[in-house]
PDB file of C-alpha atoms and ligand atoms in Angstrom:
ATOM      1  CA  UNK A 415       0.000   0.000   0.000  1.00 51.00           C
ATOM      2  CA  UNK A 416       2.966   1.911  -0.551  1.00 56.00           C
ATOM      3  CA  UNK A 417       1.563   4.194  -3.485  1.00 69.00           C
ATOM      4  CA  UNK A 418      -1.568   5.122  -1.202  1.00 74.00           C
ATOM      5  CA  UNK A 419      -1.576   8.103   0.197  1.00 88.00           C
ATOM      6  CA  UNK A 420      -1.371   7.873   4.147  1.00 92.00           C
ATOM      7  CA  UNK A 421      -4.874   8.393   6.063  1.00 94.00           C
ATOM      8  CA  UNK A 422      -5.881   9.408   9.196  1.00 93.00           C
ATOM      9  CA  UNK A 423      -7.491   6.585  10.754  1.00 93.00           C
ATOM     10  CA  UNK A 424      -4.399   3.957  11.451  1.00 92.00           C
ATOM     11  CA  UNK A 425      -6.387   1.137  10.456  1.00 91.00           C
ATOM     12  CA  UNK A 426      -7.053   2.564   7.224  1.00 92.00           C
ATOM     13  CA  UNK A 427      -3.567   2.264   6.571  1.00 93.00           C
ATOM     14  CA  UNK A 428      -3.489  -1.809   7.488  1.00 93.00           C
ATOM     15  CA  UNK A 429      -3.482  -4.168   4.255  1.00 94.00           C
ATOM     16  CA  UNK A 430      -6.639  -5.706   5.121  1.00 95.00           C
ATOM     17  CA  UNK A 431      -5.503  -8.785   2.885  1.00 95.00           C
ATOM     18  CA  UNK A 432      -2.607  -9.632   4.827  1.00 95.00           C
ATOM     19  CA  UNK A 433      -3.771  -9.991   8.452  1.00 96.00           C
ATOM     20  CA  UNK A 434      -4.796 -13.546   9.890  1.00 97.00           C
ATOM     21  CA  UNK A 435      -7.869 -13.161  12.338  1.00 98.00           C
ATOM     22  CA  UNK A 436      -8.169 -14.213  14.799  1.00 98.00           C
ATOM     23  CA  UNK A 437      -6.037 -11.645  16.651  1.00 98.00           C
ATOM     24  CA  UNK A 438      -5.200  -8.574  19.133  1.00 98.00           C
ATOM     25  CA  UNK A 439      -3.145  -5.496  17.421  1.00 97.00           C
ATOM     26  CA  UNK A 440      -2.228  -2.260  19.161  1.00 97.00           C
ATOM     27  CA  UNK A 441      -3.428   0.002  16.847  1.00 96.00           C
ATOM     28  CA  UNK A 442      -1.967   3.421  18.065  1.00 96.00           C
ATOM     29  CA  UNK A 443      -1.423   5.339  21.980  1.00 97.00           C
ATOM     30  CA  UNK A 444      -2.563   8.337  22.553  1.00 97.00           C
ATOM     31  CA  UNK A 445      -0.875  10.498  25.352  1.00 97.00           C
ATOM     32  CA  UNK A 446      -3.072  13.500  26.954  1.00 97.00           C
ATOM     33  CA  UNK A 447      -1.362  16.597  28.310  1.00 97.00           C
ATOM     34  CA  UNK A 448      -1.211  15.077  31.536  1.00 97.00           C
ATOM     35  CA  UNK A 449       0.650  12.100  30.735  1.00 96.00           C
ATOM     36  CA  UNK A 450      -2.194   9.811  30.510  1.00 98.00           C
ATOM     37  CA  UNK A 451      -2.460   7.301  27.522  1.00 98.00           C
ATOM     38  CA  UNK A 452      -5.004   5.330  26.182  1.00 98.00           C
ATOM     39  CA  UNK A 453      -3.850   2.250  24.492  1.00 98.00           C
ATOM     40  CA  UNK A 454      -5.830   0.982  21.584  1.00 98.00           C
ATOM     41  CA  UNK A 455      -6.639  -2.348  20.104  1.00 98.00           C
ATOM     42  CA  UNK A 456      -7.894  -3.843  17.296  1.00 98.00           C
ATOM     43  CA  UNK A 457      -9.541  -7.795  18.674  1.00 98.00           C
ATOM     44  CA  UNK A 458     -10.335  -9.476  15.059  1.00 98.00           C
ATOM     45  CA  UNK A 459     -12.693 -12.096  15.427  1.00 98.00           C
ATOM     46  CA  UNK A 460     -12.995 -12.668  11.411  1.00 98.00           C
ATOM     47  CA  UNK A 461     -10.913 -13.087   8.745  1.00 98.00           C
ATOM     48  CA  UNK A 462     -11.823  -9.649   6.745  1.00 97.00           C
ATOM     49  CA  UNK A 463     -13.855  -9.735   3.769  1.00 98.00           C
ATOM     50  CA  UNK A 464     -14.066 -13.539   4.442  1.00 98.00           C
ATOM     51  CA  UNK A 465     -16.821 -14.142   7.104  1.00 98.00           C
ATOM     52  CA  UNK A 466     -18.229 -11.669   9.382  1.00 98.00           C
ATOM     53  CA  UNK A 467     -20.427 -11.878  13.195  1.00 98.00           C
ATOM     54  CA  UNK A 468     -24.138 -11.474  13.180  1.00 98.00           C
ATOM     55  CA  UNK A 469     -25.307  -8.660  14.479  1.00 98.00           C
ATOM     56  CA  UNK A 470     -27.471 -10.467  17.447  1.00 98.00           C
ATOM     57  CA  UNK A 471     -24.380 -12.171  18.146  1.00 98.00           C
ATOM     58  CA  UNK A 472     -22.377  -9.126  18.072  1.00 98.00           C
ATOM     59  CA  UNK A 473     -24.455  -7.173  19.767  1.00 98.00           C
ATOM     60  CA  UNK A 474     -24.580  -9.428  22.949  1.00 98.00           C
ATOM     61  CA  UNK A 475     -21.127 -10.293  22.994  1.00 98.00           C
ATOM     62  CA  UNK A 476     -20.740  -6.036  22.982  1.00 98.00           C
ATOM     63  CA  UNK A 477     -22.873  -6.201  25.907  1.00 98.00           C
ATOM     64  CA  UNK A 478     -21.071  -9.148  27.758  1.00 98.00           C
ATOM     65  CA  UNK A 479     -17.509  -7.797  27.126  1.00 98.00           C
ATOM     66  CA  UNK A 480     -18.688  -4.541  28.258  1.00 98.00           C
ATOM     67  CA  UNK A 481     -19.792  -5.651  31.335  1.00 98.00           C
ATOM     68  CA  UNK A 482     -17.588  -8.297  32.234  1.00 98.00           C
ATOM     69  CA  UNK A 483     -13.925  -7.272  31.678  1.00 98.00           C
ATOM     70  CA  UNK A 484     -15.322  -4.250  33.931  1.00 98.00           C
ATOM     71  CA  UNK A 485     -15.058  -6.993  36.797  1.00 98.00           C
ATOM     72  CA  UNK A 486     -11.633  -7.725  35.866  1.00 98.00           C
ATOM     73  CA  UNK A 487     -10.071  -3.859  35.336  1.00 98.00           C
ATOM     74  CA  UNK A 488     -10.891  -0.363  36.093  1.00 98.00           C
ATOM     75  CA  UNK A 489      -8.372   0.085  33.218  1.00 98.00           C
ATOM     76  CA  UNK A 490     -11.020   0.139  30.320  1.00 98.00           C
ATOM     77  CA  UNK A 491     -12.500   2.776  28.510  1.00 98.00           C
ATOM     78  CA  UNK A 492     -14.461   1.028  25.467  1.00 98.00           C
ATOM     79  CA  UNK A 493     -14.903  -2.350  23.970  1.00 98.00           C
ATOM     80  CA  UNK A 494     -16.731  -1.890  20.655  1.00 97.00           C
ATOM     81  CA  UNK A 495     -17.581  -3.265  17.474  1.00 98.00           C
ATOM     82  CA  UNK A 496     -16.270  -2.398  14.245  1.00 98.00           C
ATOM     83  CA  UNK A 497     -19.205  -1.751  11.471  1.00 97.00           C
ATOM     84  CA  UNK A 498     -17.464  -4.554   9.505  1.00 98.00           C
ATOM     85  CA  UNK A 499     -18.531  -6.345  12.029  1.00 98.00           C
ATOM     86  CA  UNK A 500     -15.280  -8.730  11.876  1.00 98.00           C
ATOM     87  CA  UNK A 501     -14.144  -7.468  14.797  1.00 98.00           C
ATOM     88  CA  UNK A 502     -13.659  -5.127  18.123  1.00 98.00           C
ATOM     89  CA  UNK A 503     -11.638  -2.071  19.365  1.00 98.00           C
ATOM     90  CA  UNK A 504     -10.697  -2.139  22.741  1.00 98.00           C
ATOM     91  CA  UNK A 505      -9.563   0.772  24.722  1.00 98.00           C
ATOM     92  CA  UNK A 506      -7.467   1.115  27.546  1.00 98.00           C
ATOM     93  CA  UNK A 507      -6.109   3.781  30.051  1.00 98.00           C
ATOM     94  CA  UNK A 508      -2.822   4.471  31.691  1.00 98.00           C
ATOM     95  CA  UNK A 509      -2.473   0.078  30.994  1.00 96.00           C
ATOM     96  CA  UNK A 510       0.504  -0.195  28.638  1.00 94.00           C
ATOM     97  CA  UNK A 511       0.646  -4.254  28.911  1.00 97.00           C
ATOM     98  CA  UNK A 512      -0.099  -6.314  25.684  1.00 98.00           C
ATOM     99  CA  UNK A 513       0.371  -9.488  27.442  1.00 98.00           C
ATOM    100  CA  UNK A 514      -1.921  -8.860  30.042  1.00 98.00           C
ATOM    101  CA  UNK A 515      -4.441  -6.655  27.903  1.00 98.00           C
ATOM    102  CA  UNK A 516      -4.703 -10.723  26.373  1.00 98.00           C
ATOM    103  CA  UNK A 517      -5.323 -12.362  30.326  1.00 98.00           C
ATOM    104  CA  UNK A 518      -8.172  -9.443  30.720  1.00 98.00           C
ATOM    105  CA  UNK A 519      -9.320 -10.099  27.105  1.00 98.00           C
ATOM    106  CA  UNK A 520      -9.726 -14.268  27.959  1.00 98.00           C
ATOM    107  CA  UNK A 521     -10.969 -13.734  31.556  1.00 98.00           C
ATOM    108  CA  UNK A 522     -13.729 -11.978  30.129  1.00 98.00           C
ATOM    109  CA  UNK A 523     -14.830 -14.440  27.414  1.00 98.00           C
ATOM    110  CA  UNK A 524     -14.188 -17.206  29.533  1.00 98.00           C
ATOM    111  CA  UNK A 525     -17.212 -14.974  31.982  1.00 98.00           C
ATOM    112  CA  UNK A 526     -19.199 -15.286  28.548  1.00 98.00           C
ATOM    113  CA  UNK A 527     -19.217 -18.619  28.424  1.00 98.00           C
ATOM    114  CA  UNK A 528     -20.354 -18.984  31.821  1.00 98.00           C
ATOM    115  CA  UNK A 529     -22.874 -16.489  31.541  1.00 98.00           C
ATOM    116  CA  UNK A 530     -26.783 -17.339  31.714  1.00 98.00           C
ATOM    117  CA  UNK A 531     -27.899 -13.774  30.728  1.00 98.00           C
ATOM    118  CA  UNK A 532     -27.196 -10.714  28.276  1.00 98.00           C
ATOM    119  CA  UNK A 533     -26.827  -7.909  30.785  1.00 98.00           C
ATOM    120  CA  UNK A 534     -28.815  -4.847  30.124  1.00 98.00           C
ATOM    121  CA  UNK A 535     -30.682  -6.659  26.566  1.00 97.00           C
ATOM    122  CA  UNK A 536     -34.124  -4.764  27.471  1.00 98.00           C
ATOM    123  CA  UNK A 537     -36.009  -1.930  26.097  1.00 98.00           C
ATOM    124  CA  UNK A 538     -34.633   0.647  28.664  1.00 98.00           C
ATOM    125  CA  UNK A 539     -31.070   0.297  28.907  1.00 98.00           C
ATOM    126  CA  UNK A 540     -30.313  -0.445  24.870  1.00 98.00           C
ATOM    127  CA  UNK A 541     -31.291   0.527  21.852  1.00 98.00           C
ATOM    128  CA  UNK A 542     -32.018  -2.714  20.031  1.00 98.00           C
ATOM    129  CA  UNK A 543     -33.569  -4.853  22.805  1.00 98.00           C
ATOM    130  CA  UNK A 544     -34.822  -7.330  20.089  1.00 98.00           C
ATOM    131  CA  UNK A 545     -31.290  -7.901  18.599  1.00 98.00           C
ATOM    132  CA  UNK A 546     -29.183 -10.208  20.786  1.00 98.00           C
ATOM    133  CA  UNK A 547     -28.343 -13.781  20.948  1.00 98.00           C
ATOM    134  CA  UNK A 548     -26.510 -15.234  24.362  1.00 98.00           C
ATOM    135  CA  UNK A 549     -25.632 -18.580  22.370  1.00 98.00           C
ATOM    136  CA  UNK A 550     -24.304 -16.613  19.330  1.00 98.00           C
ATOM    137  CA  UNK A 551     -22.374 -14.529  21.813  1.00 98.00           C
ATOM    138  CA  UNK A 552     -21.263 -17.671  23.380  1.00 98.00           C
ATOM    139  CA  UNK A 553     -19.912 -19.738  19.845  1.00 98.00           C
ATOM    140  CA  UNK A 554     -18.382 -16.417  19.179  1.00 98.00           C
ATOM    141  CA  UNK A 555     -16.388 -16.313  22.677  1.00 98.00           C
ATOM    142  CA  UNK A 556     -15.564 -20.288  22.794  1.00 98.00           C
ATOM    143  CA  UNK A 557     -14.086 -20.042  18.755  1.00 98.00           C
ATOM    144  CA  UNK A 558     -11.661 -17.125  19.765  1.00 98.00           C
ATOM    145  CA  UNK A 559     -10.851 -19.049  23.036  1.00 98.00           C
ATOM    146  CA  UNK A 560      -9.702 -21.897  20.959  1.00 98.00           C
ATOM    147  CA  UNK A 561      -7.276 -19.833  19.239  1.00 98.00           C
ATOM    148  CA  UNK A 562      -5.376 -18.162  22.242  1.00 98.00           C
ATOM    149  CA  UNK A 563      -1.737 -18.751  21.354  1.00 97.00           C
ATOM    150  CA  UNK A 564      -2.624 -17.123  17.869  1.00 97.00           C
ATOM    151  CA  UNK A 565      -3.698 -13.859  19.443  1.00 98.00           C
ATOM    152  CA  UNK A 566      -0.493 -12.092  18.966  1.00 97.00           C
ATOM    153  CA  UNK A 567       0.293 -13.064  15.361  1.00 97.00           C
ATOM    154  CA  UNK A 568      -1.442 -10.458  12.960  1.00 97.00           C
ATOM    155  CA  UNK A 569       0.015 -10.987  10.041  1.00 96.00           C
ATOM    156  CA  UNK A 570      -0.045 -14.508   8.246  1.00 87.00           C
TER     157      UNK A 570
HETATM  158 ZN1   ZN B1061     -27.432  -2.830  23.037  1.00 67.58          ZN
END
């Protein structure tokens, strides 16, 4: 992607083609004037442009990760999903780890598979109550699991 011209969003700038999901990527720091930084992360699920999450399935796992890796850090800002839906970015603060960014990250979807509920799936505290699927979240969770010790390998 030499010949493109650089963008602004970093990922933009990642040969979508060469990456092997699953995996965890920093994907840039950002330092505020105070000296605190917020790591961020790109957690593939997918392999881009090859398969992609459902959205009820997405959507709950949002929900679960949200909640969960709460229980495990006060460290986190945001776990989100990408519209591509192939994936999440994961925010940290003033956490600079990779290694145990990855603990927090299986912690937390090993509390999804235990899990008999989507937290907060109702009509008051989301905004597509209808949309969820604990099972989906939980194939989703178990599949990424299985692939631990590939985590830190982005490229193929
Ligand atoms: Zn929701």
């Amino acid at each position: 992607m030499s010949d493109q011209k650089l963008m602004n969003v970093e990922s933009f700038n990642l040969d979508h083609t060469k990456v092997k999901a699953p995996y965890v990527r920093l994907a840039g720091i950002k330092a505020g004037a105070n000296g605190d930084q917020i790591h961020k992360y790109d957690m593939r699920f997918c392999q881009p442009n090859r398969e992609h999450m459902d959205m009820p399935a997405l959507h709950s796992l949002e929900h679960l990760m949200a909640e969960l890796s709460r229980n495990h850090s006060d460290k986190v800002v945001d776990i989100s999903p990408m519209g591509c839906q192939t994936g999440f970015y994961v925010a940290m603060i003033n956490h600079d780890d990779y290694d145990d960014v990855l603990d927090l990250l299986a912690k937390t979807l090993e509390d999804v598979l235990e899990a008999k509920e989507v937290p907060a799936c109702n009509e008051m505290q989301c905004g597509w109550a209808a949309s969820h699927s604990l099972e989906g979240a939980q194939e989703l969770a178990r599949s990424f699991l299985t692939k631990r010790n590939e985590w830190n390998q982005v490229f193929a």
